[in-house]
Amino acid sequence: MNKINLLKPDKKNIKLFIFLGVSFFSLGIIDFSLNHFLNTNITSFLPGYISFLTPLFFGMIGLHFIRIEFSGIKQLDNLNKNINTSNFNAALSICIILLVIFSIPPLLNWFIFEANIAGDKKEDCTGDGACWVYIKVWFNRFMYGMYPNAEQWRVNTTFIIVLGLAGLGYFFPLKLKKYLTLYYVIFLPIISFLLIYYLISGGEFGLVWVETGAWGGLSLTFIVSFFSLIFCFPIGMMFALGRRSNLPTLKWTSILFIEFWRGVPLITVLFMSAVMFPMFLPDGTYVDKLIRVIIAIVLFEAAYTAEVIRGGLQALPRGQYDAAKSIGMGYWKMHLLVILPQALKLVIPGIANTFLALVKDTPLIFVVGLLELAGMLGLAKTNPEWLGFSMEGYVFAAIIFWIICYGMSKYSYNLEQKYKTDR
Amino acid sequence: MKIKKILPQLLTLLTIVLIFGFFTINAQINMDNRGIEFGFGFLKQEASFDIQFSLIDYDGSRSYARAYLVGLLNTLLVSFIGIIFCTILGVIVGVARLSPNYLIKKTAAFYVEFFRNIPLLLQIFFWYFAALRALPMPEDATLILGTSFMTIKGLYTPAPVWNNFDVFIISLILALIIIFFFNRFAKKKQEEEGIQYPKFLISLGVFIILPLLTFLFGGVDLSWSFPKLKQLATTSFTYEGGLSIPPELIALTLALALYTATFIAENVRAGIQGISKGQKEAAASIGLTPGQILKLVIMPQALRIIIPPTTNQYLNLTKNSSLAAAIAYPDLVLVFAGTAMMQTGRAIEIVAITMATYLTISLAISVLMNWYNKRIAIQEK
């Protein structure tokens, strides 16, 4: 029998130490679970705070016993390397494990096991969990706002066509690839605008006219972000080039434009578009609220896009400019053929971040009375028949936005990897 | 050649003048039609509306200018608290993302990906309308840490009651001045004679001891006033005494700090990762201890990467605090661009003042930032 030193676990007594470690660790977990789920404290004979911390102590002792270097067991080595390098690390690991045990079951209960899905009235929500009936009943409103139920196929058709057209660029034959930019920058926006104008707004070809005030929900989020994306990119590019121009008027105009919009919060810009902008137009002209909002967001985001593109322009080495000039290229030729293609590739992550920020900013349009998803939630929450379900609504909206934003950021990451070239 | 330079500039100028001229003339005509006179005289008029939460004396009989000040201070307050919390949280999470511990790394990554991808407005709504509404009524609240109450009407904590507070503040300022000059002296000594003082310990000592002395000799006295439950009517309760923090402020600070911290965490991570391994190895090979490596080699370089984008995030936080209007926290936008504009109908002046205020804050921080960037930029020879 080897001598056993409990303070220094070693390889010779590895079986004993693993047994001790696992038992202590399990004891800690069991103590915590009993305490938390069954309200029985097996260590109640200890004074208050010590009893509270026993799971942590047990777990740490357990992890201490199995912290054996080069044990020869692959799994154990891996475990030690990843969560158990020192006492401090072990303590943190245990805290996180306990936190997971603490929070996952109630969350699952709320989300799934005690939630109500069947039914279509408030009274059907009997469980302690979430009331998904509420989301089910209001789903159409959350997606389409006040858009009439019978006409919602028009919104769907528009989105399907636009998505289809956008996806079409992916299958362009190689011969037509050079027109791809043209297709995305000019053709697609015009088609989308015509579709939205004639199909969603209606009023002609026998379609009922639906005013923009009735648009809402998630579809409005998409419409606003789509148009803002399309317009803020070329405007941003223009001001980025302007800021780097050596003509003083252009330069200072661009600087003033960019710094002004970057310095104010979006909410005040929207206020401006709502209350101040009509004062600046000739008496009697009326610009639709939605269009004013889109203009405001475009101007605001264009300034951010401009700064991102400028970063890309600055990152290019001077040699690129000199080389382009030395073979006799003019300003526009140089920028279109040499500088911008390289600079834009560099700023893909930055542009993606700006677009993400734009999508996350769209809920703000509630200040001018347009109700997209978050705004509709506010409306549904105050409906006297459905009081008290704000939690479900916000969780639902958060999940939807999270999926959109996370998807976009992952896509931009892939794009970045795809276009990455070594220079 | 010359025409190529002058023509675009002339065209730009012409466009700008035309646009602004068009707007000004229209605005003039519109205001004449409605009988409004452009001007800022309304700022002196009586505001005659109440603001729920204010740091300075305010009531309905004060002027619009005073209301503006209240709103501005509230905006600055929430930004200040938010910046402190998001910095602490962001640094911890950013370092945690680089931890060798798998669980910590993944938890930090989960936190960042989760909070970063949900619109801030939704988060504010969530905290205010869903999470804080689930708190108990004042009469059912339990004590937290033996001193505070967390209720649906806000947080009630003990408030400090000072005697001779000004002496205390003066001593603090004095301590800061002493520390500043001491550090300069120590730096000079180190550069000229190579003598190192324990700068941090001495600074900390001065900062703590000097204000403490005022308690003994300066007549400064600190006591606490605790919140006590008080019955207003049979079913209506409130707390008296102590400091009450409205739920709007809590929800707003919480959402702003949790959201901005994700961005700061990413900045911190990028900053530390941006230092090449060679730096650390080189420092170790000339015999610096791990503590010295972190303090003298890694941090100065990492900070150079971290600070500029982080300041940008502080600025974003300040601008995002204008979302307060959505949950009726009386910040600049709600008080001034909301209530005051409704009452006076002076859209142009009020929106202009509000924007100018935010613009001033942004530009001031930008200028400071540029100065700092220049100071810490690598001095290439």
XYZ file of N, CA, C and O in Angstrom, chain A residues 190-300:
444
model
N -35.776 48.694 -57.730
C -36.900 49.259 -58.478
C -38.066 48.275 -58.493
O -39.217 48.638 -58.216
N -37.763 47.002 -58.780
C -38.810 45.971 -58.781
C -39.500 45.920 -57.418
O -40.736 45.906 -57.320
N -38.676 45.922 -56.344
C -39.255 45.820 -55.006
C -40.142 47.017 -54.719
O -41.233 46.875 -54.157
N -39.663 48.181 -55.127
C -40.462 49.370 -54.857
C -41.803 49.289 -55.576
O -42.852 49.561 -54.994
N -41.751 48.877 -56.859
C -42.993 48.781 -57.621
C -43.933 47.761 -56.979
O -45.141 47.997 -56.846
N -43.358 46.632 -56.552
C -44.171 45.599 -55.909
C -44.840 46.146 -54.656
O -46.043 45.967 -54.446
N -44.034 46.814 -53.823
C -44.585 47.323 -52.567
C -45.633 48.391 -52.854
O -46.691 48.437 -52.228
N -45.340 49.215 -53.872
C -46.261 50.302 -54.169
C -47.581 49.770 -54.700
O -48.656 50.184 -54.267
N -47.515 48.825 -55.654
C -48.755 48.376 -56.289
C -49.427 47.238 -55.554
O -50.639 47.130 -55.544
N -48.602 46.344 -54.956
C -49.205 45.153 -54.369
C -49.551 45.369 -52.897
O -50.684 45.113 -52.464
N -48.587 45.857 -52.095
C -48.872 46.001 -50.665
C -49.739 47.223 -50.415
O -50.731 47.168 -49.688
N -49.379 48.338 -51.077
C -50.165 49.538 -50.847
C -51.487 49.471 -51.602
O -52.536 49.835 -51.079
N -51.433 48.971 -52.829
C -52.667 48.756 -53.594
C -53.286 50.040 -54.088
O -52.618 51.056 -54.254
N -54.591 49.993 -54.373
C -55.271 51.171 -54.874
C -55.508 51.112 -56.362
O -56.291 51.872 -56.916
N -54.810 50.206 -57.059
C -55.015 50.071 -58.501
C -55.159 48.603 -58.863
O -54.948 47.725 -58.020
N -55.487 48.344 -60.088
C -55.717 46.983 -60.577
C -56.744 46.255 -59.710
O -56.638 45.068 -59.448
N -57.725 46.959 -59.217
C -58.784 46.309 -58.453
C -58.395 45.893 -57.051
O -59.137 45.202 -56.373
N -57.196 46.303 -56.611
C -56.797 45.953 -55.245
C -57.234 47.066 -54.291
O -57.178 48.243 -54.648
N -57.641 46.666 -53.112
C -58.070 47.659 -52.124
C -56.854 48.437 -51.645
O -55.781 47.860 -51.445
N -57.018 49.739 -51.480
C -55.909 50.550 -50.994
C -55.755 50.369 -49.486
O -56.725 50.488 -48.737
N -54.541 50.078 -49.047
C -54.272 49.952 -47.611
C -53.290 51.048 -47.225
O -52.184 51.094 -47.740
N -53.709 51.954 -46.344
C -52.818 53.070 -45.996
C -51.641 52.590 -45.155
O -51.750 51.579 -44.457
N -50.534 53.341 -45.214
C -49.325 52.876 -44.542
C -49.502 52.804 -43.033
O -48.810 52.047 -42.372
N -50.439 53.591 -42.492
C -50.670 53.540 -41.052
C -51.117 52.164 -40.597
O -50.917 51.787 -39.445
N -51.720 51.394 -41.508
C -52.194 50.059 -41.144
C -51.100 49.011 -41.275
O -51.242 47.907 -40.775
N -50.031 49.357 -41.976
C -48.949 48.388 -42.085
C -48.322 48.231 -40.709
O -48.327 49.165 -39.915
N -47.752 47.074 -40.475
C -47.127 46.936 -39.168
C -46.568 45.552 -38.975
O -46.484 44.753 -39.903
N -46.208 45.283 -37.722
C -45.677 43.978 -37.393
C -44.330 43.724 -38.037
O -43.638 44.637 -38.477
N -43.976 42.464 -38.085
C -42.665 42.089 -38.574
C -42.482 42.476 -40.038
O -41.382 42.829 -40.465
N -43.572 42.448 -40.832
C -43.421 42.777 -42.250
C -42.969 44.227 -42.415
O -42.176 44.532 -43.301
N -43.436 45.106 -41.534
C -42.997 46.506 -41.608
C -41.512 46.627 -41.262
O -40.774 47.393 -41.881
N -41.088 45.841 -40.268
C -39.657 45.814 -39.935
C -38.848 45.481 -41.180
O -37.844 46.124 -41.479
N -39.312 44.482 -41.920
C -38.588 44.069 -43.120
C -38.599 45.168 -44.175
O -37.576 45.454 -44.790
N -39.778 45.770 -44.379
C -39.875 46.798 -45.420
C -38.933 47.957 -45.101
O -38.141 48.397 -45.937
N -38.999 48.434 -43.861
C -38.162 49.582 -43.480
C -36.690 49.228 -43.586
O -35.895 49.967 -44.185
N -36.291 48.059 -43.051
C -34.867 47.737 -43.100
C -34.408 47.533 -44.536
O -33.315 47.949 -44.907
N -35.254 46.904 -45.360
C -34.857 46.631 -46.741
C -34.540 47.929 -47.479
O -33.464 48.080 -48.057
N -35.472 48.890 -47.421
C -35.235 50.134 -48.159
C -34.080 50.924 -47.575
O -33.295 51.522 -48.305
N -33.977 50.909 -46.244
C -32.872 51.658 -45.645
C -31.543 51.060 -46.073
O -30.608 51.789 -46.409
N -31.482 49.728 -46.090
C -30.238 49.066 -46.511
C -29.867 49.496 -47.921
O -28.739 49.882 -48.191
N -30.852 49.420 -48.815
C -30.571 49.679 -50.220
C -30.080 51.105 -50.437
O -29.131 51.343 -51.176
N -30.708 52.063 -49.766
C -30.334 53.449 -50.049
C -29.132 53.917 -49.248
O -28.372 54.759 -49.713
N -28.942 53.395 -48.041
C -27.866 53.965 -47.226
C -26.500 53.551 -47.760
O -25.516 54.240 -47.531
N -26.449 52.464 -48.511
C -25.142 52.023 -49.005
C -24.545 52.976 -50.048
O -23.434 53.479 -49.845
N -25.273 53.272 -51.152
C -24.675 54.220 -52.124
C -24.443 55.609 -51.541
O -23.412 56.228 -51.828
N -25.381 56.081 -50.704
C -25.187 57.418 -50.130
C -23.956 57.423 -49.230
O -23.131 58.350 -49.265
N -23.819 56.363 -48.436
C -22.656 56.265 -47.559
C -21.364 56.247 -48.349
O -20.386 56.913 -47.988
N -21.377 55.495 -49.453
C -20.177 55.405 -50.271
C -19.797 56.790 -50.815
O -18.636 57.181 -50.811
N -20.833 57.522 -51.262
C -20.614 58.859 -51.802
C -19.916 59.756 -50.773
O -18.919 60.416 -51.069
N -20.427 59.728 -49.544
C -19.855 60.612 -48.533
C -18.489 60.128 -48.067
O -17.649 60.930 -47.671
N -18.258 58.817 -48.127
C -16.931 58.307 -47.772
C -15.899 58.822 -48.769
O -14.828 59.299 -48.391
N -16.255 58.748 -50.060
C -15.339 59.272 -51.071
C -15.184 60.778 -50.911
O -14.085 61.318 -51.032
N -16.300 61.445 -50.615
C -16.263 62.889 -50.445
C -15.338 63.296 -49.322
O -14.584 64.268 -49.429
N -15.357 62.538 -48.222
C -14.544 62.909 -47.076
C -13.052 62.754 -47.372
O -12.224 63.420 -46.770
N -12.723 61.876 -48.324
C -11.308 61.694 -48.660
C -10.899 62.505 -49.875
O -9.780 62.386 -50.357
N -11.849 63.298 -50.399
C -11.534 64.097 -51.572
C -10.592 65.241 -51.188
O -10.549 65.668 -50.038
N -9.812 65.736 -52.180
C -8.955 66.874 -51.837
C -9.565 68.208 -52.275
O -8.907 69.232 -52.254
N -10.848 68.167 -52.657
C -11.543 69.418 -52.921
C -12.196 69.880 -51.613
O -13.016 69.160 -51.053
N -11.798 71.032 -51.109
C -12.228 71.431 -49.758
C -13.743 71.468 -49.565
O -14.234 71.017 -48.530
N -14.498 71.968 -50.524
C -15.947 72.060 -50.312
C -16.549 70.671 -50.129
O -17.353 70.449 -49.215
N -16.167 69.756 -51.030
C -16.699 68.402 -50.933
C -16.317 67.784 -49.601
O -17.132 67.180 -48.912
N -15.056 67.962 -49.238
C -14.552 67.349 -48.026
C -15.318 67.846 -46.805
O -15.797 67.063 -45.993
N -15.460 69.179 -46.709
C -16.081 69.716 -45.504
C -17.578 69.448 -45.460
O -18.141 69.215 -44.392
N -18.221 69.424 -46.636
C -19.627 69.042 -46.649
C -19.790 67.632 -46.104
O -20.651 67.363 -45.261
N -18.929 66.729 -46.591
C -19.035 65.341 -46.146
C -18.775 65.230 -44.655
O -19.497 64.525 -43.938
N -17.739 65.913 -44.180
C -17.418 65.827 -42.752
C -18.588 66.328 -41.919
O -19.005 65.678 -40.958
N -19.156 67.469 -42.329
C -20.271 68.021 -41.558
C -21.449 67.062 -41.562
O -22.050 66.793 -40.527
N -21.757 66.527 -42.741
C -22.873 65.585 -42.854
C -22.664 64.393 -41.922
O -23.520 64.056 -41.098
N -21.486 63.782 -42.046
C -21.227 62.558 -41.287
C -21.248 62.831 -39.789
O -21.927 62.152 -39.018
N -20.520 63.867 -39.363
C -20.419 64.108 -37.925
C -21.756 64.531 -37.327
O -22.062 64.229 -36.186
N -22.550 65.249 -38.128
C -23.858 65.652 -37.608
C -24.720 64.437 -37.310
O -25.213 64.267 -36.197
N -24.891 63.548 -38.281
C -25.799 62.420 -38.065
C -25.239 61.445 -37.054
O -25.991 60.770 -36.361
N -23.915 61.335 -36.992
C -23.346 60.405 -36.019
C -23.455 60.938 -34.599
O -23.339 60.181 -33.641
N -23.623 62.244 -34.478
C -23.622 62.833 -33.142
C -24.977 62.862 -32.466
O -25.058 63.170 -31.284
N -26.045 62.587 -33.207
C -27.369 62.681 -32.586
C -27.999 61.301 -32.495
O -27.717 60.430 -33.308
N -28.843 61.071 -31.484
C -29.510 59.777 -31.372
C -30.615 59.630 -32.428
O -31.223 60.636 -32.824
N -30.848 58.400 -32.838
C -31.839 58.146 -33.889
C -33.223 58.650 -33.491
O -33.985 59.142 -34.322
N -33.507 58.567 -32.210
C -34.861 58.925 -31.772
C -35.141 60.405 -32.050
O -36.244 60.777 -32.474
N -34.103 61.264 -31.898
C -34.336 62.677 -32.198
C -34.463 62.900 -33.700
O -35.187 63.788 -34.136
N -33.752 62.075 -34.479
C -33.884 62.184 -35.934
C -35.307 61.835 -36.348
O -35.911 62.495 -37.199
N -35.854 60.791 -35.711
C -37.232 60.403 -36.033
C -38.210 61.489 -35.597
O -39.173 61.791 -36.304
N -37.956 62.072 -34.439
C -38.777 63.206 -33.988
C -38.749 64.306 -35.041
O -39.761 64.901 -35.384
N -37.532 64.540 -35.551
C -37.366 65.595 -36.530
C -38.198 65.286 -37.767
O -38.908 66.144 -38.291
N -38.126 64.024 -38.227
C -38.872 63.677 -39.437
C -40.373 63.773 -39.183
O -41.141 64.024 -40.103
N -40.771 63.568 -37.939
C -42.211 63.567 -37.660
C -42.756 64.976 -37.471
O -43.787 65.327 -38.044
N -42.081 65.818 -36.681
C -42.671 67.108 -36.333
C -42.018 68.297 -37.015
O -42.658 69.323 -37.234
N -40.723 68.159 -37.362
C -40.024 69.331 -37.874
C -40.031 69.343 -39.399
O -40.182 70.393 -40.018
N -39.909 68.165 -39.998
C -39.799 68.072 -41.446
C -40.997 68.679 -42.182
O -40.806 69.421 -43.151
N -42.245 68.407 -41.728
C -43.387 69.011 -42.439
C -43.320 70.524 -42.485
O -43.804 71.138 -43.442
N -42.679 71.139 -41.473
C -42.564 72.600 -41.465
C -41.661 73.094 -42.588
O -41.750 74.243 -43.010
N -40.774 72.238 -43.067
C -39.808 72.656 -44.071
C -40.313 72.466 -45.498
O -39.610 72.755 -46.444
N -41.494 71.894 -45.637
C -42.027 71.660 -46.981
C -43.061 72.729 -47.315
O -43.667 73.314 -46.420
N -43.275 72.974 -48.606
C -44.286 73.959 -48.992
C -45.642 73.579 -48.416
O -45.942 72.390 -48.256
N -46.430 74.576 -48.095
C -47.719 74.330 -47.464
C -48.558 73.415 -48.359
O -48.637 73.601 -49.559
N -49.183 72.417 -47.778
C -50.081 71.565 -48.546
C -49.434 70.306 -49.080
O -50.128 69.350 -49.412
N -48.108 70.265 -49.162
C -47.497 69.008 -49.601
C -47.551 68.030 -48.447
O -47.334 68.396 -47.290
N -47.828 66.801 -48.782
C -47.869 65.782 -47.742
C -46.993 64.623 -48.159
O -47.169 64.054 -49.228
N -46.014 64.324 -47.326
C -45.171 63.162 -47.586
C -45.579 62.090 -46.589
O -45.715 62.362 -45.398
N -45.781 60.887 -47.102
C -46.253 59.808 -46.236
C -45.301 59.577 -45.065
O -44.096 59.700 -45.194
N -45.896 59.236 -43.918
C -45.124 59.038 -42.695
C -44.029 57.995 -42.889
O -42.880 58.181 -42.471
N -44.382 56.916 -43.551
C -43.427 55.822 -43.743
C -42.227 56.285 -44.560
O -41.075 55.977 -44.230
N -42.512 57.059 -45.604
C -41.417 57.545 -46.449
C -40.512 58.482 -45.658
O -39.281 58.406 -45.728
N -41.127 59.351 -44.834
C -40.313 60.262 -44.012
C -39.419 59.476 -43.079
O -38.245 59.808 -42.882
N -39.984 58.409 -42.484
C -39.195 57.607 -41.558
C -38.034 56.938 -42.289
O -36.895 56.934 -41.807
N -38.326 56.407 -43.476
C -37.254 55.734 -44.217
C -36.159 56.728 -44.583
O -34.968 56.437 -44.439
N -36.563 57.952 -45.013
C -35.549 58.968 -45.328
C -34.685 59.247 -44.100
O -33.450 59.288 -44.171
N -35.339 59.392 -42.946
C -34.586 59.699 -41.723
C -33.600 58.592 -41.412
O -32.422 58.851 -41.130
N -34.061 57.343 -41.474
C -33.163 56.237 -41.142
C -32.036 56.151 -42.162
O -30.877 55.892 -41.805
N -32.348 56.382 -43.438
C -31.311 56.300 -44.473
C -30.219 57.331 -44.208
O -29.029 57.010 -44.202
N -30.618 58.586 -43.945
C -29.612 59.621 -43.700
C -28.755 59.254 -42.499
O -27.531 59.410 -42.512
N -29.424 58.761 -41.459
C -28.726 58.426 -40.221
C -27.724 57.295 -40.446
O -26.549 57.406 -40.095
